[in-house]
Coordinates of C-alpha atoms in Angstrom, one line a residue:
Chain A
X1 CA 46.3 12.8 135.7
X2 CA 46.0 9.2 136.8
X3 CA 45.1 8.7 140.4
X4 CA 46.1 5.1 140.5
X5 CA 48.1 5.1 144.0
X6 CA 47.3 3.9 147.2
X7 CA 48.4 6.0 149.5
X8 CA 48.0 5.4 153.7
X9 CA 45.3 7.5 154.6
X10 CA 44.8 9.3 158.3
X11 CA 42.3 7.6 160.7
X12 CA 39.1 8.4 160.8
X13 CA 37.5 9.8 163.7
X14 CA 34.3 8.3 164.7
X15 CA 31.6 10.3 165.6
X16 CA 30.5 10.8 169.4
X17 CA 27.0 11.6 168.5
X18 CA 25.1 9.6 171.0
X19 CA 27.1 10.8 174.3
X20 CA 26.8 14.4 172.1
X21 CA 22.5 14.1 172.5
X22 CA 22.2 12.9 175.9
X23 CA 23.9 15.5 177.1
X24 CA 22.0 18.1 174.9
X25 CA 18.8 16.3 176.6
X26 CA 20.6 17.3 179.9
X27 CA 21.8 20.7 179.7
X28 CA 17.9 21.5 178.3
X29 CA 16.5 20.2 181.3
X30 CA 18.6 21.9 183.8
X31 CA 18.1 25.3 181.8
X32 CA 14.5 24.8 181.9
X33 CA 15.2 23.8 186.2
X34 CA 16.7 27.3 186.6
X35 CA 13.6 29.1 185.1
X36 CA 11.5 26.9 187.0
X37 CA 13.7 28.3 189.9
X38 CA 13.2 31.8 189.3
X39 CA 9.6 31.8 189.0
X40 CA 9.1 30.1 191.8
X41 CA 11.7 32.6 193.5
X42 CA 9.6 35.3 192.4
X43 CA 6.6 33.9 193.8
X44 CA 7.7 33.7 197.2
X45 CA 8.8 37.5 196.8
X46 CA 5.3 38.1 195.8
X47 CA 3.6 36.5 199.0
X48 CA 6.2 38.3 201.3
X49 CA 5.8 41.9 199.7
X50 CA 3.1 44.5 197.9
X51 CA 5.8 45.2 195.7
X52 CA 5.9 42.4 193.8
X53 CA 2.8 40.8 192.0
X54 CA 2.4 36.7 192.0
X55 CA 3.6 35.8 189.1
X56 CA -0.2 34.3 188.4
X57 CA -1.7 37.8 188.2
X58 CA 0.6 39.0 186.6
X59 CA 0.4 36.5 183.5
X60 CA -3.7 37.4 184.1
X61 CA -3.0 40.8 183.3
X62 CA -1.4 40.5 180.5
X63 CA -3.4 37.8 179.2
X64 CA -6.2 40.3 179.6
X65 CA -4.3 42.9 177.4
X66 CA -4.0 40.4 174.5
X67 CA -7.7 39.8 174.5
X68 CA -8.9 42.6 174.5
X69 CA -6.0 44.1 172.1
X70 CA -4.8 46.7 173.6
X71 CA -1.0 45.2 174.0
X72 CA -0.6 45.3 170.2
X73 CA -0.4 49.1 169.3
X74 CA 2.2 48.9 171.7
X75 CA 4.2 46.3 170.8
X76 CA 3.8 47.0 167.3
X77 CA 5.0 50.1 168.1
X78 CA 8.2 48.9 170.2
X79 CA 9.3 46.0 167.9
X80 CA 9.1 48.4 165.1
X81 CA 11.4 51.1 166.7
X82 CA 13.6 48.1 167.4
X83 CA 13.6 47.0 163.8
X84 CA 14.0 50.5 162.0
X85 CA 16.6 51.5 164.5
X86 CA 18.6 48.1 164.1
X87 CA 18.4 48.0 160.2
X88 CA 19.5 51.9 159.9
X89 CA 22.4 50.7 162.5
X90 CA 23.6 47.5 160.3
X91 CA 23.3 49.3 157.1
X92 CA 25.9 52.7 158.1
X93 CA 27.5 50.2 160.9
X94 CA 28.8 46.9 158.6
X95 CA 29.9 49.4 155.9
X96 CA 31.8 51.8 158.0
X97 CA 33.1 49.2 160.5
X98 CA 34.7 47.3 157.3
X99 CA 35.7 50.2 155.7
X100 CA 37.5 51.2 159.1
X101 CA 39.1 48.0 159.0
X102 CA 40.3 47.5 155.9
X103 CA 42.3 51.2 155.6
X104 CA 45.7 51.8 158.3
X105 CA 44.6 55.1 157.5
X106 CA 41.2 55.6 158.2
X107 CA 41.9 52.4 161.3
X108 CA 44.4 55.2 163.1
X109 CA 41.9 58.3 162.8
X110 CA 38.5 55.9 164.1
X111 CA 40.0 53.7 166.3
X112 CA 40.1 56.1 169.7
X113 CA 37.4 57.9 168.6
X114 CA 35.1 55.2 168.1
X115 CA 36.5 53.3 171.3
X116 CA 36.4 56.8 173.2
X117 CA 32.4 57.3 172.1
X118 CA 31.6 54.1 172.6
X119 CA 31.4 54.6 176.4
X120 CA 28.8 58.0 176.0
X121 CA 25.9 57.0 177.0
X122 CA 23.7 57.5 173.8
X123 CA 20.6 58.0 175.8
X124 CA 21.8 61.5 176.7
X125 CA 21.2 62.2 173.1
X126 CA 17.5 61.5 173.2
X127 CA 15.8 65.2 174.0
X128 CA 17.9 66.2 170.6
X129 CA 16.2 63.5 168.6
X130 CA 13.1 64.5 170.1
X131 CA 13.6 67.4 169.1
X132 CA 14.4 66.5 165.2
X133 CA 11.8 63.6 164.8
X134 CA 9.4 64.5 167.4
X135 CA 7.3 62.1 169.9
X136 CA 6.6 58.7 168.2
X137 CA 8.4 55.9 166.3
X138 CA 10.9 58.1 164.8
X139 CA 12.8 59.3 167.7
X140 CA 12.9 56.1 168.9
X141 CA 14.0 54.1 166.1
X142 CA 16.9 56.9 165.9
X143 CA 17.9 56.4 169.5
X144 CA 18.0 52.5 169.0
X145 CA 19.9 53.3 165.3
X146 CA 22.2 55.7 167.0
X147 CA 23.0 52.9 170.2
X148 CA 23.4 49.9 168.1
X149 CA 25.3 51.3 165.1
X150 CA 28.3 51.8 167.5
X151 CA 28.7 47.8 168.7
X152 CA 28.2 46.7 165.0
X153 CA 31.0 49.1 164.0
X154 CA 33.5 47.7 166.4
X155 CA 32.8 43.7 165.9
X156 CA 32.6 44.4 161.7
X157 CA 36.6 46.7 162.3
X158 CA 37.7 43.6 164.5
X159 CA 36.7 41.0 162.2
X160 CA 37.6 42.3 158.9
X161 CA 41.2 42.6 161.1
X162 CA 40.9 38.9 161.9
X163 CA 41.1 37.8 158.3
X164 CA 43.6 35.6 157.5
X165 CA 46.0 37.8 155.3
X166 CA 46.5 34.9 152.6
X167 CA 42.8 35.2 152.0
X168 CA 42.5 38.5 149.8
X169 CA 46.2 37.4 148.3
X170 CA 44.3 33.9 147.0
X171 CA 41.2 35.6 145.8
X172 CA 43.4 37.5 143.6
X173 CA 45.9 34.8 142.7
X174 CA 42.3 32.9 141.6
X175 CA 41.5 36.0 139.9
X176 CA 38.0 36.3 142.0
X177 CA 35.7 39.1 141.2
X178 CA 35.9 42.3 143.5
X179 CA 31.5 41.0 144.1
X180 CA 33.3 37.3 144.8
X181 CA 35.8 38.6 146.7
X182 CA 33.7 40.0 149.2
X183 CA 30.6 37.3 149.2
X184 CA 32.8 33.9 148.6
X185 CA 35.7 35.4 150.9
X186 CA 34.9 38.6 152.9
X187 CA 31.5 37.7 154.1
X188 CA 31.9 34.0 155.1
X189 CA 35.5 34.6 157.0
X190 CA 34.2 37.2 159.0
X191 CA 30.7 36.0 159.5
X192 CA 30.7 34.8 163.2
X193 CA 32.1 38.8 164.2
X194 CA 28.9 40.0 161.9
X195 CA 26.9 37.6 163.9
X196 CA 28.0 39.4 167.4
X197 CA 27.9 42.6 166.2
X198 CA 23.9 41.4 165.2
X199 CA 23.3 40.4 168.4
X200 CA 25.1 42.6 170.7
X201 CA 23.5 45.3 168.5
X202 CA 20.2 44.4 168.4
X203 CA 20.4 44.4 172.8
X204 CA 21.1 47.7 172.8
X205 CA 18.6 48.7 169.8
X206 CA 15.7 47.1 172.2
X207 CA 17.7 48.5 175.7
X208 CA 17.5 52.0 173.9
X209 CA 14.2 51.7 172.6
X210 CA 12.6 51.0 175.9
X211 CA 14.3 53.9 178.1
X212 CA 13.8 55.9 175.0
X213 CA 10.1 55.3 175.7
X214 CA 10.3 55.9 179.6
X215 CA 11.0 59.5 178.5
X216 CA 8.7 60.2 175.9
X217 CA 6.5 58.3 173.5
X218 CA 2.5 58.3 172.1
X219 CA 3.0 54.4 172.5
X220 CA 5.2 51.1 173.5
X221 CA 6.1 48.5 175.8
X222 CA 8.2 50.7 177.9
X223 CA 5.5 53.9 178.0
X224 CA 3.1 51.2 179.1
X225 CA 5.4 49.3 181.9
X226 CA 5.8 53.1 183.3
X227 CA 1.9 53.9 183.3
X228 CA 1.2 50.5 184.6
X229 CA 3.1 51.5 187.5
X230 CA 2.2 55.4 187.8
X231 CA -1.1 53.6 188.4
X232 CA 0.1 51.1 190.9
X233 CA -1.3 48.1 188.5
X234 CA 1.8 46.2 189.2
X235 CA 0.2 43.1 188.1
X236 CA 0.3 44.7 184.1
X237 CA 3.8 46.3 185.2
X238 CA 5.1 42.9 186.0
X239 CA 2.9 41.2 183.0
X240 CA 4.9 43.5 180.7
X241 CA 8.2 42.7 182.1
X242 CA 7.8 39.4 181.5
X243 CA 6.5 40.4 177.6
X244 CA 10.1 42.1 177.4
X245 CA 12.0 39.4 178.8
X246 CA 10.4 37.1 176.6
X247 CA 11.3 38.6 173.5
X248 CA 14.9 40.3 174.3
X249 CA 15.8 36.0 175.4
X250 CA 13.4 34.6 172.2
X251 CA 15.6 37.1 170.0
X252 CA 18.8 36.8 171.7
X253 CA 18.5 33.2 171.8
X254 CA 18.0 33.0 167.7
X255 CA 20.8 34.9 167.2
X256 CA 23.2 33.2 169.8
X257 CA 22.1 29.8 168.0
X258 CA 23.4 31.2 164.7
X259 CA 26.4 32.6 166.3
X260 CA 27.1 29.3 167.9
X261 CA 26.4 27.0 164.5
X262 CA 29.0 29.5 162.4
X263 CA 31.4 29.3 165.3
X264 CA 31.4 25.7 165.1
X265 CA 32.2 25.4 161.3
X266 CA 35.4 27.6 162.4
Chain B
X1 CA 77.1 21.1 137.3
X2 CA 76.5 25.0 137.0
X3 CA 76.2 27.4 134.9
X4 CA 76.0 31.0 134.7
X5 CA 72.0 32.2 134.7
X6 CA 73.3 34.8 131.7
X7 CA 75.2 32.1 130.0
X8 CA 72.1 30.0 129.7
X9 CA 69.5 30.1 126.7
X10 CA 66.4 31.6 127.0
X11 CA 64.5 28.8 126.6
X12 CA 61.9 27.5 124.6
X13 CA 58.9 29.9 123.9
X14 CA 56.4 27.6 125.6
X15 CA 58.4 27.7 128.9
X16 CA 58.0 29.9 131.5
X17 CA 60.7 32.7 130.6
X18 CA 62.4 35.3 133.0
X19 CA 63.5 38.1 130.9
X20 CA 66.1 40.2 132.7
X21 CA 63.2 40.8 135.5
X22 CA 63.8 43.4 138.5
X23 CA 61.7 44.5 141.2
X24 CA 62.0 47.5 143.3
X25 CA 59.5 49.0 146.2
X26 CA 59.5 52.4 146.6
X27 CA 58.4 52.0 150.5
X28 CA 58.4 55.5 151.9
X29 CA 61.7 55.0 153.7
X30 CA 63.7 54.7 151.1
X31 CA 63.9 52.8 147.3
X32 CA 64.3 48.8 148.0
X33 CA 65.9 46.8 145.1
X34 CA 64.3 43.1 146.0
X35 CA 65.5 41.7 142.8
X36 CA 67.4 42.7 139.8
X37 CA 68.3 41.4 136.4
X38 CA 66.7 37.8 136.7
X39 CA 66.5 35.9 133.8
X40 CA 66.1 32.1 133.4
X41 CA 63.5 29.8 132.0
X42 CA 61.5 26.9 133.6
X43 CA 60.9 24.3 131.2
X44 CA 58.1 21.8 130.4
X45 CA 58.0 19.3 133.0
X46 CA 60.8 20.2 135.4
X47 CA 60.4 21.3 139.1
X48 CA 62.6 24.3 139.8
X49 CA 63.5 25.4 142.8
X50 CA 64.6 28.5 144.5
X51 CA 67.2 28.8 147.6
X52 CA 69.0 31.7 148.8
X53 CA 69.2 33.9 152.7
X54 CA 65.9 35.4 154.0
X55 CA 64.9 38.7 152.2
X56 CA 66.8 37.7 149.1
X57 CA 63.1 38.2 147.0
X58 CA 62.3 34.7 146.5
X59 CA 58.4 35.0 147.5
X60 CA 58.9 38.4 145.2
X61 CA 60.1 36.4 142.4
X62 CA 57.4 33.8 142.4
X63 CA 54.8 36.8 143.2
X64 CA 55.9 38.3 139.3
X65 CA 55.0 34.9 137.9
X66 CA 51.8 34.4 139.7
X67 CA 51.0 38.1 138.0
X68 CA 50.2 39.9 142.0
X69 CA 53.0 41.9 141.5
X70 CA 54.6 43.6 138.2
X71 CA 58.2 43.8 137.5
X72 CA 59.5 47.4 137.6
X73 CA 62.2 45.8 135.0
X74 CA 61.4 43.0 132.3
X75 CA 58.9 40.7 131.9
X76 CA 58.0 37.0 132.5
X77 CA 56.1 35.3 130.3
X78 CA 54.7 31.8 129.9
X79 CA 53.7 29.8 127.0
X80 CA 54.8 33.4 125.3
X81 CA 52.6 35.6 126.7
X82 CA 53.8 38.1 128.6
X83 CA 52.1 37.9 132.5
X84 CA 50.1 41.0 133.4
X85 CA 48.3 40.2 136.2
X86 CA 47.1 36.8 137.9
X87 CA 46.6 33.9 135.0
X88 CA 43.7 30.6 135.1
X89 CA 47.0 28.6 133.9
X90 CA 49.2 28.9 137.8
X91 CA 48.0 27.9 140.6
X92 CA 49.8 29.5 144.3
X93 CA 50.3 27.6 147.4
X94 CA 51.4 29.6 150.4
X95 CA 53.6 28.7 153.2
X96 CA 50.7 29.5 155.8
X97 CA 47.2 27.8 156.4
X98 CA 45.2 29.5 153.7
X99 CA 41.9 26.8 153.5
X100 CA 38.6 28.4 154.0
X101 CA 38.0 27.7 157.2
X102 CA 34.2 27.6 156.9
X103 CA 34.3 25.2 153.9
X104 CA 34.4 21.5 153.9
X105 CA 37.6 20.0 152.5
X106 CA 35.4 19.2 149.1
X107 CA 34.5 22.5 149.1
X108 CA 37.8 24.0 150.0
X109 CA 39.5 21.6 146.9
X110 CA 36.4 22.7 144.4
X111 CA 36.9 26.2 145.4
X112 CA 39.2 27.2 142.3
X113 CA 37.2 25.2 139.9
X114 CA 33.7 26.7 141.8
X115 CA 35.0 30.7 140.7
X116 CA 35.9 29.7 137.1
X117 CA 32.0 28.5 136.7
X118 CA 32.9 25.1 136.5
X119 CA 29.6 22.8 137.1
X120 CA 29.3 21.2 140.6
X121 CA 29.3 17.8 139.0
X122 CA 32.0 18.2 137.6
X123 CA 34.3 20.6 140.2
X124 CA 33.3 17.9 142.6
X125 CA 34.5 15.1 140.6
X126 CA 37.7 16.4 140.0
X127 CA 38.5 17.5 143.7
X128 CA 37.4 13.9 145.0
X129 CA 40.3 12.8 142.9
X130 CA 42.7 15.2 144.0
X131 CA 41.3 14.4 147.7
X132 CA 42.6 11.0 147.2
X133 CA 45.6 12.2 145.5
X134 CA 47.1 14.0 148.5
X135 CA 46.1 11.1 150.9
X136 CA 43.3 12.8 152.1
X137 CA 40.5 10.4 151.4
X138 CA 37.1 10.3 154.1
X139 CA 37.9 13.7 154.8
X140 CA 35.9 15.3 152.7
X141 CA 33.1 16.3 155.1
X142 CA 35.7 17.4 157.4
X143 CA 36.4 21.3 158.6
X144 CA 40.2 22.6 158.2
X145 CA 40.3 23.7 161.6
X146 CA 39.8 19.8 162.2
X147 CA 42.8 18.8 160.4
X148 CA 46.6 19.2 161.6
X149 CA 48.7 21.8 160.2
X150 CA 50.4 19.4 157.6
X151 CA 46.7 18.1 156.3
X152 CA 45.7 21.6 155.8
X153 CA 48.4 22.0 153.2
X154 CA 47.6 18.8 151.6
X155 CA 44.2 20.7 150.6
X156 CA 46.0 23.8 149.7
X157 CA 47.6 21.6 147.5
X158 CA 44.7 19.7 146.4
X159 CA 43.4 22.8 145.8
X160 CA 46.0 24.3 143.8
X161 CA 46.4 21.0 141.5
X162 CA 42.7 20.4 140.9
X163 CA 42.8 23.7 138.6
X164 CA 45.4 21.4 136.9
X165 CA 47.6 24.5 136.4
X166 CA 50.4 24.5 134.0
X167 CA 52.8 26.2 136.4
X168 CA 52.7 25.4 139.9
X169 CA 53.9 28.1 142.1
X170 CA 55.1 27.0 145.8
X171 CA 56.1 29.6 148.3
X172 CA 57.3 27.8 151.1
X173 CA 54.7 25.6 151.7
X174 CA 56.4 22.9 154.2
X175 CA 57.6 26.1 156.1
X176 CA 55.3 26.0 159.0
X177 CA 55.4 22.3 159.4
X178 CA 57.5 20.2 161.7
X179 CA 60.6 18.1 160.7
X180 CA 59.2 15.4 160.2
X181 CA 55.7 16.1 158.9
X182 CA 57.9 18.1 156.2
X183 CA 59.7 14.9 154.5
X184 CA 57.0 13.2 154.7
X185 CA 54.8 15.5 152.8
X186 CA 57.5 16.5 150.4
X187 CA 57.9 12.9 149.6
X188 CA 53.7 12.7 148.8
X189 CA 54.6 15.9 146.8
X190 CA 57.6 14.6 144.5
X191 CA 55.3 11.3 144.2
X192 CA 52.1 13.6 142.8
X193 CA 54.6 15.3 140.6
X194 CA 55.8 12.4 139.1
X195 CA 52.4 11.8 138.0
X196 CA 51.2 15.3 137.1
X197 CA 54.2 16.7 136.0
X198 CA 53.3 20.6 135.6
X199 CA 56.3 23.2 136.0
X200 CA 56.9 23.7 139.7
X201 CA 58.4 26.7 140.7
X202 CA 59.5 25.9 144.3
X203 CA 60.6 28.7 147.0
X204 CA 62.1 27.3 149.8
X205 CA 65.2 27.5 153.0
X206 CA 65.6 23.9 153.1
X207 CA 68.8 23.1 151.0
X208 CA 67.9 19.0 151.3
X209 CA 64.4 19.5 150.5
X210 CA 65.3 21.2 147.3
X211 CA 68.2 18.9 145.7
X212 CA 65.5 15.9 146.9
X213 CA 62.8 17.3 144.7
X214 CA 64.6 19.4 141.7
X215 CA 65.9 19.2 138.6
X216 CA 67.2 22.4 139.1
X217 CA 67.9 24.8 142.2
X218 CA 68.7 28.1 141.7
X219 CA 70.6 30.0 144.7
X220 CA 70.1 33.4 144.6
X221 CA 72.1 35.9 146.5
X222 CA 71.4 38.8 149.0
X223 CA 69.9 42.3 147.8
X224 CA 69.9 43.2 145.7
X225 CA 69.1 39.5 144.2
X226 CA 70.8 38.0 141.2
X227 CA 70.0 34.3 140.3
X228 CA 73.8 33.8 141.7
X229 CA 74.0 29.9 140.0
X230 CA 71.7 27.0 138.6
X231 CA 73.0 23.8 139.7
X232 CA 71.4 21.0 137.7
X233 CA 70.2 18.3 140.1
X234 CA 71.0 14.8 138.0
X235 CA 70.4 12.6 140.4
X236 CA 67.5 9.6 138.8
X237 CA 64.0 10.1 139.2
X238 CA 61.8 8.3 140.4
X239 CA 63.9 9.3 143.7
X240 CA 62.9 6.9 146.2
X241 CA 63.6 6.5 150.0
X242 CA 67.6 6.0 149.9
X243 CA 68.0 9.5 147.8
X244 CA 69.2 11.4 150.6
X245 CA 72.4 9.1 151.0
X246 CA 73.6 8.8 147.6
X247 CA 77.0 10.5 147.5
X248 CA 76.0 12.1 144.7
X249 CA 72.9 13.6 147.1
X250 CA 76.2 14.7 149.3
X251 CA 78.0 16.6 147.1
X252 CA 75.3 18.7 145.7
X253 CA 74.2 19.4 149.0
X254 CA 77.5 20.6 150.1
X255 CA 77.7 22.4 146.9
X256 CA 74.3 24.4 147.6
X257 CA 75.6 25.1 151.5
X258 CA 78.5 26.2 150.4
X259 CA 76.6 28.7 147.8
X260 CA 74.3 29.6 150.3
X261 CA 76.6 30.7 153.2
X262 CA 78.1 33.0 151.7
X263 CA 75.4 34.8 150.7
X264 CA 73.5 34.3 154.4
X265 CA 76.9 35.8 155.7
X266 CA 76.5 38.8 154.2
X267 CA 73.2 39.2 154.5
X268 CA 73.9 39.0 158.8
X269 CA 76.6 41.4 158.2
X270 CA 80.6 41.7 158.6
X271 CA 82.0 39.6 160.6
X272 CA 79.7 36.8 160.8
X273 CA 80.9 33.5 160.3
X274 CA 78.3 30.3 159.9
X275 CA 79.7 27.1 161.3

């Protein structure tokens, strides 16, 4: 095939990258103005109420707990009920959500069901998986597994539903692999729903984990927070809020990035 | 100018052969005959093109050849082998947008070549050409959802044509484009053609655009379908912008309408009329 023609070509668009950074630069600063805002809101609630603790002592106090290492059993054991609980959740979740969504069949039997349970609150749930996995890590990575799995479900049935019917009919007109079909078609097409169901799953993972410890747990950020308080130390309560805050935005904000960047390429 | 589809030869063994092909589905409701008793050849080097009223099995027909769906009667077969399933020698383009939406335009034009194992080097060189080919040149970097409906088929067809199929299989693919967008592109299409000259087999409702880029048309009529007549298209190729007023351009049209309406008029039931 010769490809000796000259053929008009559409106009390019030029880039806008310039106007694009300065207002990145911007919308940063104002984000970090609000924060500013709010700390500075909390301290004035501080100096009008006992309530509240200054937001100075209460960074003190948990400054403290970090040096002298008694955060870390905690946290290790929070972020690891988080973890478990979310991997357990994405790996019955993804599967059964695509499965859901690929069969009219299994779609008519699930859909109600799943959108009727989805407004239980799973916490209820909790003294029964005391019961099963006892106090510790276990019962709490099951509570977070058995919150997030349902979130991860639904966005996995919705995007395998939002595929572009042509797709499966080219990957087999191009004779793809069933392993192709899924990784080079499946996967990237419905990868900014897997990405919410990630992140809207792994909020209710830490939500779950953290009332999940108000109850009952030998250790955790949310055990602590509650005997901070039982002990009117509200500087460590508040020092542990902020410690939760922290990483629910810092994880949160990861994943919205990613969300973001594969939304963009759609 | 036409001949009966039973009359005709069965063509050389290297074309792509329709032997007596049917097609029923069995869809729960009741048994659907979509096509029946088909048989024709595309030969080497001619663009085909199918016309008839909507439902007649014209995306079934091109389906069988494209080996998604098996005849429940006959066989096609190209080159002399009989089609069992989908084939590395046809390439599909669909009427909708079917670019992979998270893929560059490269990308989206390599993406035949990538699933065959064909070297990046090398898949890349090939869809820079067709790139260029379809007009598409300094979009490579580009996203499909940044591109307009009618550039999105361009790489659909870009696609298609870098696996340098020997049968190209069209199902609409101007459909969802506007008027104008539509001759345009089907003239870039007939002017690729010239130069590549696979077998097309074109489906398509547009009675212009198909006398503009055939050599042949076949109307087919309502269920259950028979290839109703093949009207040889001899108007001179290259064809270039004054085709559509030749008188001979006319008549065949006329012909084709004339074909056409009768079978549309059944298909909307006793009684109608079409102006």
């Amino acid at each position: 095939m010769s490809t000796d023609v000259t053929i008009p070509s559409f106009p390019q668009i030029t880039g806008h990258r310039e106007a694009k950074k300065s207002r990145v630069i911007r919308d940063n600063l104002w984000r970090a103005a609000v924060l500013v805002a709010l700390v500075l809101l909390w301290a004035v609630l501080s100096s009008t109420t006992d309530l509240v603790a200054s937001p100075a002592a209460s960074l003190n106090a948990l400054a403290e707990r970090f040096a002298d290492g008694s955060i870390y059993r905690h946290l290790d054991a929070t972020l690891q009920a988080v973890a478990i609980g979310f991997c357990i959740a994405a790996a019955i979740g993804f599967p059964l959500g695509y499965v859901i969504g690929r069969s009219k069949f299994l779609g008519a039997v699930f859909d109600p069901l799943v959108a009727g349970a989805f407004a239980i609150p799973r916490v209820i749930f909790f003294p029964i998986l005391l019961q099963i996995f006892g106090v510790g890590v276990g019962a709490q990575s099951a509570m977070a597994a058995l919150a997030a799995v349902f979130p991860i479900m639904v966005s996995t049935t919705a995007g395998v539903r939002a595929i572009n019917p042509l797709l499966p009919k080219l990957a087999r007109s191009l004779s793809l692999s069933p392993l192709q079909t899924v990784t080079k078609i499946y996967i990237p097409a419905m990868a900014p729903s897997l990405m919410v169901g990630i992140r809207i799953g792994f909020s209710i993972a830490f939500i779950n984990v953290i009332i999940a410890e108000f109850f009952a747990a030998r250790a955790g950020l949310g055990l602590q927070a509650l005997r901070a308080y039982g002990m009117l130390d509200l500087p460590t309560m508040y020092g542990i809020i902020v410690l939760l805050a922290a990483i629910a935005l810092a994880g949160n904000l990861a994943l919205w990035a990613v969300e973001r960047r594969l939304g963009e390429k759609a | 100018m036409s001949q009966s589809p039973t009359m005709r030869s069965i063509g050389h063994e290297n074309d792509v052969v329709f032997d007596n092909i049917g097609m029923t589905f069995d869809t729960g409701a009741g048994v659907t005959r979509a096509v029946e008793n088909v048989s024709g050849a595309i030969p080497e080097g001619k663009f085909v093109s199918v016309i008839g009223p909507s439902g007649c099995g014209k995306s079934t027909l091109l389906d069988m050849v494209g080996g998604l769906l098996k005849p429940t009667q006959g066989s096609v077969s190209i080159n002399g082998e009989k089609v069992t399933g989908p084939r590395r020698d046809t390439a599909m383009v669909f009427q909708e947008d079917s670019t992979l939406h998270w893929r560059t335009v490269l990308d989206n034009v390599a993406f035949g070549l990538e699933v065959k194992g064909i070297s990046k080097a090398e898949r890349y060189d090939s869809a820079r050409r067709m790139i260029e080919l379809v007009g598409l040149k300094g979009f490579e970097d580009h996203r499909p959802g940044q591109l307009s409906g009618g550039m999105k088929q361009r790489v659909a067809i870009a696609r298609a044509l870098a696996m340098e199929p020997r049968v190209l299989l069209m199902d609409e693919p101007f459909g969802a484009l506007d008027q104008q967008t539509r001759q345009f592109i089907g003239r870039e299409l007939l002017r690729i053609w010239e130069k590549t000259r696979n077998r097309v087999l074109f489906i398509t409702h547009d009675i212009q655009e198909a006398v503009y880029l055939s050599d042949e048309v076949w109307v087919m009529s309502a269920r259950p379908s028979i290839v109703k007549e093949v009207v040889t298209i001899d108007l001179p190729r290259p064809r270039p912008e004054g085709t559509h007023a030749l008188p001979r351009f006319r008549e065949l049209e006329d012909h084709l309408w004339a074909l056409v309406k009768v079978e549309a008029e059944k298909t909307l039931g006793p009684g109608a009329r079409l102006a």
